[in-house]
Amino acid sequence: MGARSMPSTLNDADNPRHVPMASGKSVQPQASPVAIGPPRGRAMLQWEGKQAPQQVIAPPAIQLEAHRALAAEREAGEPAWDAPADETTAEDPSNRLFYGDNKAVLAHLLRPPPHGPGLGGQVRLIYIDPPFDSGSDYTRKIRLRTGRRPVVGEQVQYGDRWPGDSYLQFMYERLLLLRELLAEDGSIWVHCDYRQVHRLHLLLEEVFGPENYLNTIAWRSQVARGAKVNAFYFPFSTQYIEIFAKNRAAPTLWQPQKKRLIFTRRQAAARFMEDERGFFRTSDPGTYSFARLKALHAEGRLYAPYGGDIIVDEKQRRVYASNGGNIGVKYYLTDLGDGRYAVERGVDNLWDDIPGLGTTPGEDVGYPTQKTEALLRRIIAASTRPGDLVLDCFVGSGTSVVVAQKMGRRWIAADLNYGAIQTTRQRLQRLGAAPGGRPTPGFTLWQVGEPPPPASEPAGTAVDLEIRRRAGEDGQTASHWVEVRIRDYRTDALAAWLRSHPRPDWRALVDAVEIDMAYDGQIFRSCLVDVPAHRRAQVSGLYRLPAAPHPTVVAVRITDIYGHETLVTRTV
Ligand SMILES: C[S@@+](CC[C@H](N)C(=O)[O-])C[C@H]1O[C@@H](n2cnc3c(N)ncnc32)[C@H](O)[C@@H]1O
């Protein structure tokens, strides 16, 4: 603990430089400072090099891609979007995915129009799942898209090693910026584990004020198995989510959550009481009014645990047990009709009913440290309403934004790892129509600052593909169709594996095919996406799309299993 240190300016981008674009072009960025308020807490954690920034330089954002609203579920190879993407999504500051260091991204989000979206005080929920200071490098296995999905390589996605106290300074800067973005009635949820939970709690108190502490969730993320069961001083099976309000007195938006527990007949018989109506649990009547207790009695839901009759005394407006004991209220379990019984309970701060990824393999998209959709569903349901803005600036595989999209929330996300951007993009592209038939909203991809290049240099690739105009079936629309046929795709990255294995079909090497029917050389607007629905499925390789009658540049982007992207353009 110690005194507040000298304020400083954090400037990743003091000297504006040319920001390279996907197309190879560059633009002159215009950086500007964004002011941030001082921390609020009194007790403060001290560390070497601690600096409380008062402003951060906000680099400009450059749009790289636009993905239109997805109308409905589709077969592989069918156009995913109604028509080529237009600029409308670029006007909306939400549903944006940012590739870049989140310090620069957050500063950009705070920057007022016309240079930034000016989202200060607009975000209802901030969920962040930052590195945990685990001292590890996180990798993903690269697998062929074939039956047994053989592993053909491994790739580092992000490092989680922090010299000295750099982790604390890193988190401190981001939390200060995040506080500026949070709505007065919004909340921030910080996911972490035993390594930093206590220090992050102090940081959050310093930044948001101890009076704005809401809760700490202990989430059972795994069940110890094998040798871990006997770990010295118990296995670590929980992760933590620290929750703070921007202003608890606002008050903070809160929607209590229920959980559903399911029991077999034998389990129900062991845990609950049973009468002629079924299994029930009981609870003290607490503060129930006389009228409510009378109504419960009429429904046969009051009982006297220590015997005696239930007396309804109209004169004294009291309901009690004739032998002077307490009364209880019965809550019946729902008979599911298949030998199982369900009970609803209020959710408290011990979340042991949401499994981790280890026991939900169907959700696994192969990104290390991926969280489960059920976890995010509960967080988003508790703290937001439909249409609210959700921010996750450590988005990883995109779990939070996929769930936000499914739940009709708007979102903004960022990641510094291009592999995370690709994974999130593909998960969003895979989403079908939202419940109720509403189309899934589109999204845009932006770059802020100068992220480091993708982890590995693209290995030599060779694509054999044909793009040409085709006659329409009625003969009249001959020039209005374009056919894209991919015949082969090769990458040098597979060379070592091929020395001892037969060459697989090219489709086993491809994760996604996207087509822009009017590529302008700057922003890739997808008119078609072919992203297989599951990890063994493959792309089709043959696509037929409506095209403008005049010459147009068709761009085909192929993303392979290593994350290498190849863009082929033809004027047709
Ligand atoms: C624990 S993972 C998030 C996992 C995610 N919740 C999910 O369900 O997949 C942390 C992520 O933070 C990203 N990250 C680390 N430092 C960052 C930074 N300075 N800016 C943006 N993202 C960063 C990493 O690349 C990684 O994808």
CSV table of N, CA, C and O in Angstrom, one decimal, residues 19 47 82 116 146 176 179 205 244 264 331 352 442 543 554:
chain,number,residue,atom,x,y,z
A,19,VAL,N,-0.2,3.0,-40.6
A,19,VAL,CA,-0.8,1.8,-40.2
A,19,VAL,C,-1.0,0.9,-41.4
A,19,VAL,O,-1.8,1.3,-42.3
A,47,TRP,N,3.2,-1.1,-6.4
A,47,TRP,CA,4.1,-2.0,-7.0
A,47,TRP,C,5.2,-1.1,-7.8
A,47,TRP,O,5.0,0.1,-8.0
A,82,ASP,N,-27.8,-11.9,-47.8
A,82,ASP,CA,-28.9,-11.6,-48.8
A,82,ASP,C,-28.2,-11.0,-50.0
A,82,ASP,O,-28.6,-11.2,-51.1
A,116,GLY,N,-14.0,9.0,-33.3
A,116,GLY,CA,-14.2,7.7,-32.5
A,116,GLY,C,-15.7,7.6,-32.2
A,116,GLY,O,-16.4,8.5,-32.5
A,146,THR,N,-10.6,-34.0,-41.1
A,146,THR,CA,-11.0,-35.3,-41.6
A,146,THR,C,-11.5,-36.1,-40.5
A,146,THR,O,-11.3,-35.7,-39.3
A,176,LEU,N,-8.8,1.3,-15.5
A,176,LEU,CA,-9.1,2.8,-15.5
A,176,LEU,C,-9.8,3.2,-16.8
A,176,LEU,O,-10.8,4.0,-16.7
A,179,ARG,N,-13.4,1.8,-16.7
A,179,ARG,CA,-14.4,2.5,-15.9
A,179,ARG,C,-15.0,3.7,-16.6
A,179,ARG,O,-16.2,4.0,-16.5
A,205,GLU,N,-11.0,-2.2,-6.3
A,205,GLU,CA,-11.4,-1.3,-5.2
A,205,GLU,C,-10.8,0.1,-5.4
A,205,GLU,O,-11.5,1.1,-5.2
A,244,PHE,N,-17.9,-5.6,-9.9
A,244,PHE,CA,-18.0,-4.2,-9.3
A,244,PHE,C,-19.0,-3.4,-10.1
A,244,PHE,O,-19.2,-3.6,-11.3
A,264,THR,N,-33.1,-37.8,-10.0
A,264,THR,CA,-33.8,-39.1,-10.3
A,264,THR,C,-34.7,-39.3,-9.2
A,264,THR,O,-34.6,-38.7,-8.1
A,331,TYR,N,-42.7,-26.5,-1.3
A,331,TYR,CA,-42.4,-26.1,-2.7
A,331,TYR,C,-42.2,-27.5,-3.5
A,331,TYR,O,-41.3,-28.2,-3.2
A,352,ASP,N,-21.6,-23.9,-9.1
A,352,ASP,CA,-21.1,-25.2,-9.3
A,352,ASP,C,-22.0,-26.0,-10.3
A,352,ASP,O,-21.9,-27.2,-10.4
A,442,GLY,N,-25.2,-8.2,-38.4
A,442,GLY,CA,-23.9,-8.2,-39.0
A,442,GLY,C,-22.9,-7.7,-38.0
A,442,GLY,O,-23.2,-7.2,-36.9
A,543,TYR,N,-19.1,-22.4,-55.7
A,543,TYR,CA,-20.0,-21.4,-55.3
A,543,TYR,C,-20.5,-20.7,-56.5
A,543,TYR,O,-19.8,-20.4,-57.5
A,554,VAL,N,-13.9,-9.7,-58.1
A,554,VAL,CA,-14.3,-10.8,-57.1
A,554,VAL,C,-13.1,-11.2,-56.3
A,554,VAL,O,-12.1,-11.5,-56.9
